JSON list of C-alpha atoms in Angstrom, two decimals:
[
{"chain": "A", "resi": 1, "resn": "UNK", "atom": "CA", "xyz": [4.14, -157.74, -188.28]},
{"chain": "A", "resi": 2, "resn": "UNK", "atom": "CA", "xyz": [4.17, -156.59, -184.66]},
{"chain": "A", "resi": 3, "resn": "UNK", "atom": "CA", "xyz": [4.34, -153.19, -183.03]},
{"chain": "A", "resi": 4, "resn": "UNK", "atom": "CA", "xyz": [4.77, -151.77, -179.55]},
{"chain": "A", "resi": 5, "resn": "UNK", "atom": "CA", "xyz": [4.40, -148.13, -178.50]},
{"chain": "A", "resi": 6, "resn": "UNK", "atom": "CA", "xyz": [7.75, -146.57, -177.68]},
{"chain": "A", "resi": 7, "resn": "UNK", "atom": "CA", "xyz": [9.79, -149.48, -178.97]},
{"chain": "A", "resi": 8, "resn": "UNK", "atom": "CA", "xyz": [11.42, -150.63, -182.21]},
{"chain": "A", "resi": 9, "resn": "UNK", "atom": "CA", "xyz": [11.10, -154.30, -183.19]},
{"chain": "A", "resi": 10, "resn": "UNK", "atom": "CA", "xyz": [14.51, -156.00, -182.95]},
{"chain": "A", "resi": 11, "resn": "UNK", "atom": "CA", "xyz": [13.62, -159.49, -184.23]},
{"chain": "A", "resi": 12, "resn": "UNK", "atom": "CA", "xyz": [12.47, -162.83, -182.82]},
{"chain": "A", "resi": 13, "resn": "UNK", "atom": "CA", "xyz": [14.07, -165.01, -180.23]},
{"chain": "A", "resi": 14, "resn": "UNK", "atom": "CA", "xyz": [14.92, -167.64, -181.32]},
{"chain": "A", "resi": 15, "resn": "UNK", "atom": "CA", "xyz": [15.31, -166.64, -184.94]},
{"chain": "A", "resi": 16, "resn": "UNK", "atom": "CA", "xyz": [12.36, -167.78, -187.07]},
{"chain": "A", "resi": 17, "resn": "UNK", "atom": "CA", "xyz": [13.39, -170.55, -189.52]},
{"chain": "A", "resi": 18, "resn": "UNK", "atom": "CA", "xyz": [12.39, -170.51, -193.18]},
{"chain": "A", "resi": 19, "resn": "UNK", "atom": "CA", "xyz": [10.05, -173.48, -192.74]},
{"chain": "A", "resi": 20, "resn": "UNK", "atom": "CA", "xyz": [7.71, -174.71, -190.04]},
{"chain": "A", "resi": 21, "resn": "UNK", "atom": "CA", "xyz": [9.66, -176.71, -187.45]},
{"chain": "A", "resi": 22, "resn": "UNK", "atom": "CA", "xyz": [8.85, -180.34, -186.67]},
{"chain": "A", "resi": 23, "resn": "UNK", "atom": "CA", "xyz": [7.82, -179.56, -183.09]},
{"chain": "A", "resi": 24, "resn": "UNK", "atom": "CA", "xyz": [5.92, -176.88, -181.18]},
{"chain": "A", "resi": 25, "resn": "UNK", "atom": "CA", "xyz": [8.01, -173.75, -180.93]},
{"chain": "A", "resi": 26, "resn": "UNK", "atom": "CA", "xyz": [7.50, -170.29, -179.32]},
{"chain": "A", "resi": 27, "resn": "UNK", "atom": "CA", "xyz": [9.10, -167.24, -180.84]},
{"chain": "A", "resi": 28, "resn": "UNK", "atom": "CA", "xyz": [9.34, -164.14, -178.59]},
{"chain": "A", "resi": 29, "resn": "UNK", "atom": "CA", "xyz": [9.48, -160.65, -180.08]},
{"chain": "A", "resi": 30, "resn": "UNK", "atom": "CA", "xyz": [12.51, -158.61, -179.04]},
{"chain": "A", "resi": 31, "resn": "UNK", "atom": "CA", "xyz": [12.22, -154.85, -178.58]},
{"chain": "A", "resi": 32, "resn": "UNK", "atom": "CA", "xyz": [14.61, -151.90, -178.33]},
{"chain": "A", "resi": 33, "resn": "UNK", "atom": "CA", "xyz": [13.28, -148.85, -176.42]},
{"chain": "A", "resi": 34, "resn": "UNK", "atom": "CA", "xyz": [13.12, -145.74, -178.57]},
{"chain": "A", "resi": 35, "resn": "UNK", "atom": "CA", "xyz": [15.25, -142.73, -177.82]},
{"chain": "A", "resi": 36, "resn": "UNK", "atom": "CA", "xyz": [14.11, -139.12, -178.10]},
{"chain": "A", "resi": 37, "resn": "UNK", "atom": "CA", "xyz": [15.59, -135.68, -177.45]},
{"chain": "A", "resi": 38, "resn": "UNK", "atom": "CA", "xyz": [14.32, -132.70, -175.46]},
{"chain": "A", "resi": 39, "resn": "UNK", "atom": "CA", "xyz": [15.56, -129.36, -176.77]},
{"chain": "A", "resi": 40, "resn": "UNK", "atom": "CA", "xyz": [15.21, -126.14, -174.77]},
{"chain": "A", "resi": 41, "resn": "UNK", "atom": "CA", "xyz": [14.47, -122.61, -176.02]},
{"chain": "A", "resi": 42, "resn": "UNK", "atom": "CA", "xyz": [15.15, -119.43, -174.03]},
{"chain": "A", "resi": 43, "resn": "UNK", "atom": "CA", "xyz": [11.81, -117.78, -174.92]},
{"chain": "A", "resi": 44, "resn": "UNK", "atom": "CA", "xyz": [13.11, -114.27, -174.32]},
{"chain": "A", "resi": 45, "resn": "UNK", "atom": "CA", "xyz": [16.04, -115.21, -172.12]},
{"chain": "A", "resi": 46, "resn": "UNK", "atom": "CA", "xyz": [19.76, -115.46, -172.78]},
{"chain": "A", "resi": 47, "resn": "UNK", "atom": "CA", "xyz": [22.38, -118.17, -172.40]},
{"chain": "A", "resi": 48, "resn": "UNK", "atom": "CA", "xyz": [22.33, -121.85, -173.28]},
{"chain": "A", "resi": 49, "resn": "UNK", "atom": "CA", "xyz": [20.72, -125.05, -172.04]},
{"chain": "A", "resi": 50, "resn": "UNK", "atom": "CA", "xyz": [22.00, -128.34, -173.48]},
{"chain": "A", "resi": 51, "resn": "UNK", "atom": "CA", "xyz": [19.60, -130.82, -175.09]},
{"chain": "A", "resi": 52, "resn": "UNK", "atom": "CA", "xyz": [18.79, -133.91, -173.04]},
{"chain": "A", "resi": 53, "resn": "UNK", "atom": "CA", "xyz": [18.50, -137.48, -174.33]},
{"chain": "A", "resi": 54, "resn": "UNK", "atom": "CA", "xyz": [15.83, -139.83, -173.00]},
{"chain": "A", "resi": 55, "resn": "UNK", "atom": "CA", "xyz": [14.90, -143.49, -173.39]},
{"chain": "A", "resi": 56, "resn": "UNK", "atom": "CA", "xyz": [11.30, -144.63, -173.51]},
{"chain": "A", "resi": 57, "resn": "UNK", "atom": "CA", "xyz": [10.01, -146.19, -170.27]},
{"chain": "A", "resi": 58, "resn": "UNK", "atom": "CA", "xyz": [13.07, -144.93, -168.36]},
{"chain": "A", "resi": 59, "resn": "UNK", "atom": "CA", "xyz": [12.76, -141.95, -166.04]},
{"chain": "A", "resi": 60, "resn": "UNK", "atom": "CA", "xyz": [15.48, -139.31, -166.47]},
{"chain": "A", "resi": 61, "resn": "UNK", "atom": "CA", "xyz": [15.96, -135.67, -165.54]},
{"chain": "A", "resi": 62, "resn": "UNK", "atom": "CA", "xyz": [15.53, -132.60, -167.68]},
{"chain": "A", "resi": 63, "resn": "UNK", "atom": "CA", "xyz": [18.65, -130.47, -168.16]},
{"chain": "A", "resi": 64, "resn": "UNK", "atom": "CA", "xyz": [19.17, -127.82, -165.49]},
{"chain": "A", "resi": 65, "resn": "UNK", "atom": "CA", "xyz": [18.14, -124.40, -166.77]},
{"chain": "A", "resi": 66, "resn": "UNK", "atom": "CA", "xyz": [21.02, -122.35, -168.10]},
{"chain": "A", "resi": 67, "resn": "UNK", "atom": "CA", "xyz": [18.98, -119.37, -169.33]},
{"chain": "A", "resi": 68, "resn": "UNK", "atom": "CA", "xyz": [18.69, -116.02, -167.59]},
{"chain": "A", "resi": 69, "resn": "UNK", "atom": "CA", "xyz": [16.40, -113.06, -168.23]},
{"chain": "A", "resi": 70, "resn": "UNK", "atom": "CA", "xyz": [16.97, -109.74, -166.52]},
{"chain": "A", "resi": 71, "resn": "UNK", "atom": "CA", "xyz": [13.94, -108.72, -164.49]},
{"chain": "A", "resi": 72, "resn": "UNK", "atom": "CA", "xyz": [12.27, -112.12, -164.72]},
{"chain": "A", "resi": 73, "resn": "UNK", "atom": "CA", "xyz": [12.13, -115.28, -162.60]},
{"chain": "A", "resi": 74, "resn": "UNK", "atom": "CA", "xyz": [12.45, -118.70, -164.22]},
{"chain": "A", "resi": 75, "resn": "UNK", "atom": "CA", "xyz": [9.41, -120.86, -163.41]},
{"chain": "A", "resi": 76, "resn": "UNK", "atom": "CA", "xyz": [10.14, -124.01, -165.41]},
{"chain": "A", "resi": 77, "resn": "UNK", "atom": "CA", "xyz": [9.31, -125.47, -168.82]},
{"chain": "A", "resi": 78, "resn": "UNK", "atom": "CA", "xyz": [6.30, -125.79, -171.06]},
{"chain": "A", "resi": 79, "resn": "UNK", "atom": "CA", "xyz": [5.61, -127.16, -174.53]},
{"chain": "A", "resi": 80, "resn": "UNK", "atom": "CA", "xyz": [3.70, -123.90, -175.21]},
{"chain": "A", "resi": 81, "resn": "UNK", "atom": "CA", "xyz": [5.62, -120.73, -175.97]},
{"chain": "A", "resi": 82, "resn": "UNK", "atom": "CA", "xyz": [2.79, -118.61, -174.54]},
{"chain": "A", "resi": 83, "resn": "UNK", "atom": "CA", "xyz": [2.48, -120.49, -171.25]},
{"chain": "A", "resi": 84, "resn": "UNK", "atom": "CA", "xyz": [2.34, -118.42, -168.06]},
{"chain": "A", "resi": 85, "resn": "UNK", "atom": "CA", "xyz": [2.65, -121.43, -165.75]},
{"chain": "A", "resi": 86, "resn": "UNK", "atom": "CA", "xyz": [5.20, -124.22, -166.02]},
{"chain": "A", "resi": 87, "resn": "UNK", "atom": "CA", "xyz": [4.29, -127.80, -166.88]},
{"chain": "A", "resi": 88, "resn": "UNK", "atom": "CA", "xyz": [7.68, -129.09, -165.70]},
{"chain": "A", "resi": 89, "resn": "UNK", "atom": "CA", "xyz": [10.03, -127.78, -163.03]},
{"chain": "A", "resi": 90, "resn": "UNK", "atom": "CA", "xyz": [13.78, -127.37, -163.39]},
{"chain": "A", "resi": 91, "resn": "UNK", "atom": "CA", "xyz": [15.61, -130.75, -163.58]},
{"chain": "A", "resi": 92, "resn": "UNK", "atom": "CA", "xyz": [12.31, -132.61, -163.11]},
{"chain": "A", "resi": 93, "resn": "UNK", "atom": "CA", "xyz": [12.39, -136.37, -163.65]},
{"chain": "A", "resi": 94, "resn": "UNK", "atom": "CA", "xyz": [10.27, -137.20, -166.70]},
{"chain": "A", "resi": 95, "resn": "UNK", "atom": "CA", "xyz": [9.25, -140.32, -168.58]},
{"chain": "A", "resi": 96, "resn": "UNK", "atom": "CA", "xyz": [7.71, -141.07, -171.97]},
{"chain": "A", "resi": 97, "resn": "UNK", "atom": "CA", "xyz": [7.47, -137.52, -173.32]},
{"chain": "A", "resi": 98, "resn": "UNK", "atom": "CA", "xyz": [7.57, -139.02, -176.84]},
{"chain": "A", "resi": 99, "resn": "UNK", "atom": "CA", "xyz": [7.21, -142.52, -178.26]},
{"chain": "A", "resi": 100, "resn": "UNK", "atom": "CA", "xyz": [8.74, -142.29, -181.76]},
{"chain": "A", "resi": 101, "resn": "UNK", "atom": "CA", "xyz": [12.39, -143.13, -182.19]},
{"chain": "A", "resi": 102, "resn": "UNK", "atom": "CA", "xyz": [14.43, -139.99, -182.81]},
{"chain": "A", "resi": 103, "resn": "UNK", "atom": "CA", "xyz": [11.57, -137.68, -181.88]},
{"chain": "A", "resi": 104, "resn": "UNK", "atom": "CA", "xyz": [12.39, -134.12, -180.74]},
{"chain": "A", "resi": 105, "resn": "UNK", "atom": "CA", "xyz": [10.39, -132.52, -177.93]},
{"chain": "A", "resi": 106, "resn": "UNK", "atom": "CA", "xyz": [10.67, -128.73, -177.68]},
{"chain": "A", "resi": 107, "resn": "UNK", "atom": "CA", "xyz": [10.35, -127.03, -174.31]},
{"chain": "A", "resi": 108, "resn": "UNK", "atom": "CA", "xyz": [10.10, -123.27, -173.80]},
{"chain": "A", "resi": 109, "resn": "UNK", "atom": "CA", "xyz": [11.33, -121.47, -170.71]},
{"chain": "A", "resi": 110, "resn": "UNK", "atom": "CA", "xyz": [8.46, -120.00, -168.69]},
{"chain": "A", "resi": 111, "resn": "UNK", "atom": "CA", "xyz": [9.12, -116.64, -167.02]},
{"chain": "A", "resi": 112, "resn": "UNK", "atom": "CA", "xyz": [7.36, -114.36, -164.55]},
{"chain": "A", "resi": 113, "resn": "UNK", "atom": "CA", "xyz": [8.17, -110.66, -164.25]},
{"chain": "A", "resi": 114, "resn": "UNK", "atom": "CA", "xyz": [9.82, -109.51, -161.03]},
{"chain": "A", "resi": 115, "resn": "UNK", "atom": "CA", "xyz": [8.09, -106.74, -159.10]},
{"chain": "A", "resi": 116, "resn": "UNK", "atom": "CA", "xyz": [9.88, -104.28, -156.85]},
{"chain": "A", "resi": 117, "resn": "UNK", "atom": "CA", "xyz": [8.66, -101.74, -154.31]},
{"chain": "A", "resi": 118, "resn": "UNK", "atom": "CA", "xyz": [9.57, -98.06, -154.00]},
{"chain": "A", "resi": 119, "resn": "UNK", "atom": "CA", "xyz": [9.05, -96.98, -150.38]},
{"chain": "A", "resi": 120, "resn": "UNK", "atom": "CA", "xyz": [9.11, -93.50, -148.88]},
{"chain": "A", "resi": 121, "resn": "UNK", "atom": "CA", "xyz": [10.44, -92.47, -145.47]},
{"chain": "A", "resi": 122, "resn": "UNK", "atom": "CA", "xyz": [8.85, -89.11, -144.72]},
{"chain": "A", "resi": 123, "resn": "UNK", "atom": "CA", "xyz": [11.20, -88.21, -141.86]},
{"chain": "A", "resi": 124, "resn": "UNK", "atom": "CA", "xyz": [8.52, -86.68, -139.65]},
{"chain": "A", "resi": 125, "resn": "UNK", "atom": "CA", "xyz": [6.11, -85.74, -142.43]},
{"chain": "A", "resi": 126, "resn": "UNK", "atom": "CA", "xyz": [2.83, -87.29, -143.49]},
{"chain": "A", "resi": 127, "resn": "UNK", "atom": "CA", "xyz": [3.00, -90.83, -144.89]},
{"chain": "A", "resi": 128, "resn": "UNK", "atom": "CA", "xyz": [3.38, -91.48, -148.62]},
{"chain": "A", "resi": 129, "resn": "UNK", "atom": "CA", "xyz": [2.13, -94.82, -149.93]},
{"chain": "A", "resi": 130, "resn": "UNK", "atom": "CA", "xyz": [4.70, -97.20, -151.45]},
{"chain": "A", "resi": 131, "resn": "UNK", "atom": "CA", "xyz": [4.60, -97.98, -155.17]},
{"chain": "A", "resi": 132, "resn": "UNK", "atom": "CA", "xyz": [5.06, -101.49, -156.59]},
{"chain": "A", "resi": 133, "resn": "UNK", "atom": "CA", "xyz": [5.95, -101.98, -160.26]},
{"chain": "A", "resi": 134, "resn": "UNK", "atom": "CA", "xyz": [7.76, -104.38, -162.57]},
{"chain": "A", "resi": 135, "resn": "UNK", "atom": "CA", "xyz": [11.53, -104.36, -162.97]},
{"chain": "A", "resi": 136, "resn": "UNK", "atom": "CA", "xyz": [12.62, -101.68, -165.44]},
{"chain": "A", "resi": 137, "resn": "UNK", "atom": "CA", "xyz": [9.55, -99.47, -164.98]},
{"chain": "A", "resi": 138, "resn": "UNK", "atom": "CA", "xyz": [10.30, -95.72, -165.08]},
{"chain": "A", "resi": 139, "resn": "UNK", "atom": "CA", "xyz": [8.38, -94.08, -162.23]},
{"chain": "A", "resi": 140, "resn": "UNK", "atom": "CA", "xyz": [7.62, -90.39, -161.68]},
{"chain": "A", "resi": 141, "resn": "UNK", "atom": "CA", "xyz": [7.77, -88.77, -158.27]},
{"chain": "A", "resi": 142, "resn": "UNK", "atom": "CA", "xyz": [4.67, -89.36, -156.12]},
{"chain": "A", "resi": 143, "resn": "UNK", "atom": "CA", "xyz": [1.88, -86.97, -157.05]},
{"chain": "A", "resi": 144, "resn": "UNK", "atom": "CA", "xyz": [1.16, -86.32, -153.38]},
{"chain": "A", "resi": 145, "resn": "UNK", "atom": "CA", "xyz": [4.01, -84.70, -151.49]},
{"chain": "A", "resi": 146, "resn": "UNK", "atom": "CA", "xyz": [4.36, -85.18, -147.73]},
{"chain": "A", "resi": 147, "resn": "UNK", "atom": "CA", "xyz": [3.62, -82.29, -145.44]},
{"chain": "A", "resi": 148, "resn": "UNK", "atom": "CA", "xyz": [5.16, -81.35, -142.10]},
{"chain": "A", "resi": 149, "resn": "UNK", "atom": "CA", "xyz": [4.08, -78.53, -139.84]},
{"chain": "A", "resi": 150, "resn": "UNK", "atom": "CA", "xyz": [6.59, -75.69, -139.95]},
{"chain": "A", "resi": 151, "resn": "UNK", "atom": "CA", "xyz": [8.74, -77.25, -142.68]},
{"chain": "A", "resi": 152, "resn": "UNK", "atom": "CA", "xyz": [9.19, -76.97, -146.42]},
{"chain": "A", "resi": 153, "resn": "UNK", "atom": "CA", "xyz": [9.55, -80.21, -148.42]},
{"chain": "A", "resi": 154, "resn": "UNK", "atom": "CA", "xyz": [12.76, -80.16, -150.50]},
{"chain": "A", "resi": 155, "resn": "UNK", "atom": "CA", "xyz": [12.42, -83.47, -152.35]},
{"chain": "A", "resi": 156, "resn": "UNK", "atom": "CA", "xyz": [13.37, -87.13, -152.10]},
{"chain": "A", "resi": 157, "resn": "UNK", "atom": "CA", "xyz": [16.88, -88.46, -151.53]},
{"chain": "A", "resi": 158, "resn": "UNK", "atom": "CA", "xyz": [18.34, -91.93, -152.05]},
{"chain": "A", "resi": 159, "resn": "UNK", "atom": "CA", "xyz": [20.30, -92.01, -148.77]},
{"chain": "A", "resi": 160, "resn": "UNK", "atom": "CA", "xyz": [19.54, -91.20, -145.15]},
{"chain": "A", "resi": 161, "resn": "UNK", "atom": "CA", "xyz": [22.27, -88.57, -145.01]},
{"chain": "A", "resi": 162, "resn": "UNK", "atom": "CA", "xyz": [20.36, -86.70, -147.74]},
{"chain": "A", "resi": 163, "resn": "UNK", "atom": "CA", "xyz": [23.28, -86.15, -150.10]},
{"chain": "A", "resi": 164, "resn": "UNK", "atom": "CA", "xyz": [21.99, -88.04, -153.17]},
{"chain": "A", "resi": 165, "resn": "UNK", "atom": "CA", "xyz": [18.88, -86.40, -154.59]},
{"chain": "A", "resi": 166, "resn": "UNK", "atom": "CA", "xyz": [16.65, -88.67, -156.68]},
{"chain": "A", "resi": 167, "resn": "UNK", "atom": "CA", "xyz": [16.38, -87.90, -160.39]},
{"chain": "A", "resi": 168, "resn": "UNK", "atom": "CA", "xyz": [12.92, -88.48, -161.85]},
{"chain": "A", "resi": 169, "resn": "UNK", "atom": "CA", "xyz": [11.70, -90.52, -163.61]},
{"chain": "A", "resi": 170, "resn": "UNK", "atom": "CA", "xyz": [13.45, -93.26, -161.67]},
{"chain": "A", "resi": 171, "resn": "UNK", "atom": "CA", "xyz": [13.91, -96.69, -163.27]},
{"chain": "A", "resi": 172, "resn": "UNK", "atom": "CA", "xyz": [13.07, -99.46, -160.82]},
{"chain": "A", "resi": 173, "resn": "UNK", "atom": "CA", "xyz": [15.70, -102.23, -160.69]},
{"chain": "A", "resi": 174, "resn": "UNK", "atom": "CA", "xyz": [15.17, -103.42, -157.11]},
{"chain": "A", "resi": 175, "resn": "UNK", "atom": "CA", "xyz": [13.43, -102.57, -153.85]},
{"chain": "A", "resi": 176, "resn": "UNK", "atom": "CA", "xyz": [14.36, -99.05, -152.82]},
{"chain": "A", "resi": 177, "resn": "UNK", "atom": "CA", "xyz": [13.61, -96.55, -150.05]},
{"chain": "A", "resi": 178, "resn": "UNK", "atom": "CA", "xyz": [13.72, -92.78, -150.52]},
{"chain": "A", "resi": 179, "resn": "UNK", "atom": "CA", "xyz": [14.00, -90.21, -147.75]},
{"chain": "A", "resi": 180, "resn": "UNK", "atom": "CA", "xyz": [12.29, -86.83, -147.45]},
{"chain": "A", "resi": 181, "resn": "UNK", "atom": "CA", "xyz": [14.39, -83.70, -146.99]},
{"chain": "A", "resi": 182, "resn": "UNK", "atom": "CA", "xyz": [12.99, -80.74, -145.07]},
{"chain": "A", "resi": 183, "resn": "UNK", "atom": "CA", "xyz": [13.98, -77.17, -144.25]},
{"chain": "A", "resi": 184, "resn": "UNK", "atom": "CA", "xyz": [12.39, -75.03, -141.58]},
{"chain": "A", "resi": 185, "resn": "UNK", "atom": "CA", "xyz": [9.94, -72.37, -142.69]},
{"chain": "A", "resi": 186, "resn": "UNK", "atom": "CA", "xyz": [10.53, -68.77, -141.61]},
{"chain": "A", "resi": 187, "resn": "UNK", "atom": "CA", "xyz": [7.77, -66.52, -140.29]},
{"chain": "A", "resi": 188, "resn": "UNK", "atom": "CA", "xyz": [7.43, -62.84, -139.43]},
{"chain": "A", "resi": 189, "resn": "UNK", "atom": "CA", "xyz": [7.41, -62.28, -135.66]},
{"chain": "A", "resi": 190, "resn": "UNK", "atom": "CA", "xyz": [6.24, -58.86, -134.46]},
{"chain": "A", "resi": 191, "resn": "UNK", "atom": "CA", "xyz": [6.32, -57.45, -130.95]},
{"chain": "A", "resi": 192, "resn": "UNK", "atom": "CA", "xyz": [4.02, -54.40, -130.93]},
{"chain": "A", "resi": 193, "resn": "UNK", "atom": "CA", "xyz": [4.74, -51.97, -128.06]},
{"chain": "A", "resi": 194, "resn": "UNK", "atom": "CA", "xyz": [1.14, -50.69, -128.45]},
{"chain": "A", "resi": 195, "resn": "UNK", "atom": "CA", "xyz": [1.90, -47.02, -127.96]},
{"chain": "A", "resi": 196, "resn": "UNK", "atom": "CA", "xyz": [5.09, -47.61, -126.05]},
{"chain": "A", "resi": 197, "resn": "UNK", "atom": "CA", "xyz": [8.70, -47.96, -127.09]},
{"chain": "A", "resi": 198, "resn": "UNK", "atom": "CA", "xyz": [10.65, -51.13, -127.91]},
{"chain": "A", "resi": 199, "resn": "UNK", "atom": "CA", "xyz": [8.63, -52.61, -130.82]},
{"chain": "A", "resi": 200, "resn": "UNK", "atom": "CA", "xyz": [10.49, -55.11, -133.01]},
{"chain": "A", "resi": 201, "resn": "UNK", "atom": "CA", "xyz": [9.86, -57.25, -136.07]},
{"chain": "A", "resi": 202, "resn": "UNK", "atom": "CA", "xyz": [12.00, -60.02, -137.57]},
{"chain": "A", "resi": 203, "resn": "UNK", "atom": "CA", "xyz": [11.86, -63.21, -139.65]},
{"chain": "A", "resi": 204, "resn": "UNK", "atom": "CA", "xyz": [12.45, -66.29, -137.51]},
{"chain": "A", "resi": 205, "resn": "UNK", "atom": "CA", "xyz": [12.55, -70.03, -138.20]},
{"chain": "A", "resi": 206, "resn": "UNK", "atom": "CA", "xyz": [9.88, -72.39, -137.00]},
{"chain": "A", "resi": 207, "resn": "UNK", "atom": "CA", "xyz": [10.75, -73.70, -133.55]},
{"chain": "A", "resi": 208, "resn": "UNK", "atom": "CA", "xyz": [13.16, -70.87, -132.77]},
{"chain": "A", "resi": 209, "resn": "UNK", "atom": "CA", "xyz": [13.32, -69.72, -129.15]},
{"chain": "A", "resi": 210, "resn": "UNK", "atom": "CA", "xyz": [11.25, -66.57, -128.52]},
{"chain": "A", "resi": 211, "resn": "UNK", "atom": "CA", "xyz": [12.46, -63.82, -126.22]},
{"chain": "A", "resi": 212, "resn": "UNK", "atom": "CA", "xyz": [10.25, -60.76, -125.92]},
{"chain": "A", "resi": 213, "resn": "UNK", "atom": "CA", "xyz": [11.94, -57.32, -125.98]},
{"chain": "A", "resi": 214, "resn": "UNK", "atom": "CA", "xyz": [11.72, -54.85, -123.10]},
{"chain": "A", "resi": 215, "resn": "UNK", "atom": "CA", "xyz": [9.10, -52.19, -123.72]},
{"chain": "A", "resi": 216, "resn": "UNK", "atom": "CA", "xyz": [8.21, -48.99, -121.89]},
{"chain": "A", "resi": 217, "resn": "UNK", "atom": "CA", "xyz": [5.44, -46.41, -122.04]},
{"chain": "A", "resi": 218, "resn": "UNK", "atom": "CA", "xyz": [5.47, -43.24, -119.97]},
{"chain": "A", "resi": 219, "resn": "UNK", "atom": "CA", "xyz": [2.63, -43.23, -117.46]},
{"chain": "A", "resi": 220, "resn": "UNK", "atom": "CA", "xyz": [1.86, -46.92, -117.89]},
{"chain": "A", "resi": 221, "resn": "UNK", "atom": "CA", "xyz": [2.81, -50.18, -116.19]},
{"chain": "A", "resi": 222, "resn": "UNK", "atom": "CA", "xyz": [3.54, -53.10, -118.56]},
{"chain": "A", "resi": 223, "resn": "UNK", "atom": "CA", "xyz": [1.29, -56.06, -117.63]},
{"chain": "A", "resi": 224, "resn": "UNK", "atom": "CA", "xyz": [2.31, -58.62, -120.32]},
{"chain": "A", "resi": 225, "resn": "UNK", "atom": "CA", "xyz": [1.83, -59.65, -123.92]},
{"chain": "A", "resi": 226, "resn": "UNK", "atom": "CA", "xyz": [-1.31, -60.67, -125.75]},
{"chain": "A", "resi": 227, "resn": "UNK", "atom": "CA", "xyz": [-1.26, -63.45, -126.70]},
{"chain": "A", "resi": 228, "resn": "UNK", "atom": "CA", "xyz": [1.18, -64.85, -124.17]},
{"chain": "A", "resi": 229, "resn": "UNK", "atom": "CA", "xyz": [4.62, -65.39, -125.71]},
{"chain": "A", "resi": 230, "resn": "UNK", "atom": "CA", "xyz": [5.37, -69.15, -126.05]},
{"chain": "A", "resi": 231, "resn": "UNK", "atom": "CA", "xyz": [8.89, -70.49, -125.53]},
{"chain": "A", "resi": 232, "resn": "UNK", "atom": "CA", "xyz": [9.31, -71.28, -129.25]},
{"chain": "A", "resi": 233, "resn": "UNK", "atom": "CA", "xyz": [7.80, -70.06, -132.50]},
{"chain": "A", "resi": 234, "resn": "UNK", "atom": "CA", "xyz": [4.93, -72.06, -133.94]},
{"chain": "A", "resi": 235, "resn": "UNK", "atom": "CA", "xyz": [3.87, -72.32, -137.56]},
{"chain": "A", "resi": 236, "resn": "UNK", "atom": "CA", "xyz": [2.78, -69.02, -139.08]},
{"chain": "A", "resi": 237, "resn": "UNK", "atom": "CA", "xyz": [3.39, -65.29, -138.67]},
{"chain": "A", "resi": 238, "resn": "UNK", "atom": "CA", "xyz": [2.91, -64.09, -135.09]},
{"chain": "A", "resi": 239, "resn": "UNK", "atom": "CA", "xyz": [2.01, -60.73, -133.55]},
{"chain": "A", "resi": 240, "resn": "UNK", "atom": "CA", "xyz": [2.37, -60.11, -129.80]},
{"chain": "A", "resi": 241, "resn": "UNK", "atom": "CA", "xyz": [0.85, -56.90, -128.46]},
{"chain": "A", "resi": 242, "resn": "UNK", "atom": "CA", "xyz": [2.02, -55.22, -125.27]},
{"chain": "A", "resi": 243, "resn": "UNK", "atom": "CA", "xyz": [-0.66, -54.67, -122.59]}
]
């Protein structure tokens, strides 16, 4: 009885006679290489990948992956369902994965989760750090809002023209950039005639042009405003007093 790993005995060449021959004779064992099958499991994915047939001692390729999994990248194949790294790449050439005739080798798809980044364009405000998370993660608005001198933050928008306000929590399905919307703050601007006539007080937007009113006071010559009136309104209420 003879045996050979990966092969099935197919007889002797020449055929062994029933009795010892009358002369020296050599009989050579004949072998048939065993065949085995690799079957593929999606391991959380969807779709189909056809089994592949292989012959012992002959290199042949694994079947191209036909599985997909939303939010995950396919890394390759492993004999372990829990594997995080692949033992074999897609369509890799393999040899002698099994030696028994008719054996079935099971490979599991190996996946890695896809990460995406949520970025923030502050449009003149203070920077807000980007957030990176896995596909499908529901994210709340950043805890820290941007600030901008003289402006009120109105929220984040999905487009630069600021017409599509973001609804939170936002489910991440790809890289995305959000844009800050701002409106100018209004402040109380007072011109105090300081005993004269012509005082005024009004709410004005940040950055608005300032034009002081004409003031008069009997017996006095107007020498200017304290503090000096700037060309535009800064951030905060302002009082200018006639001198």
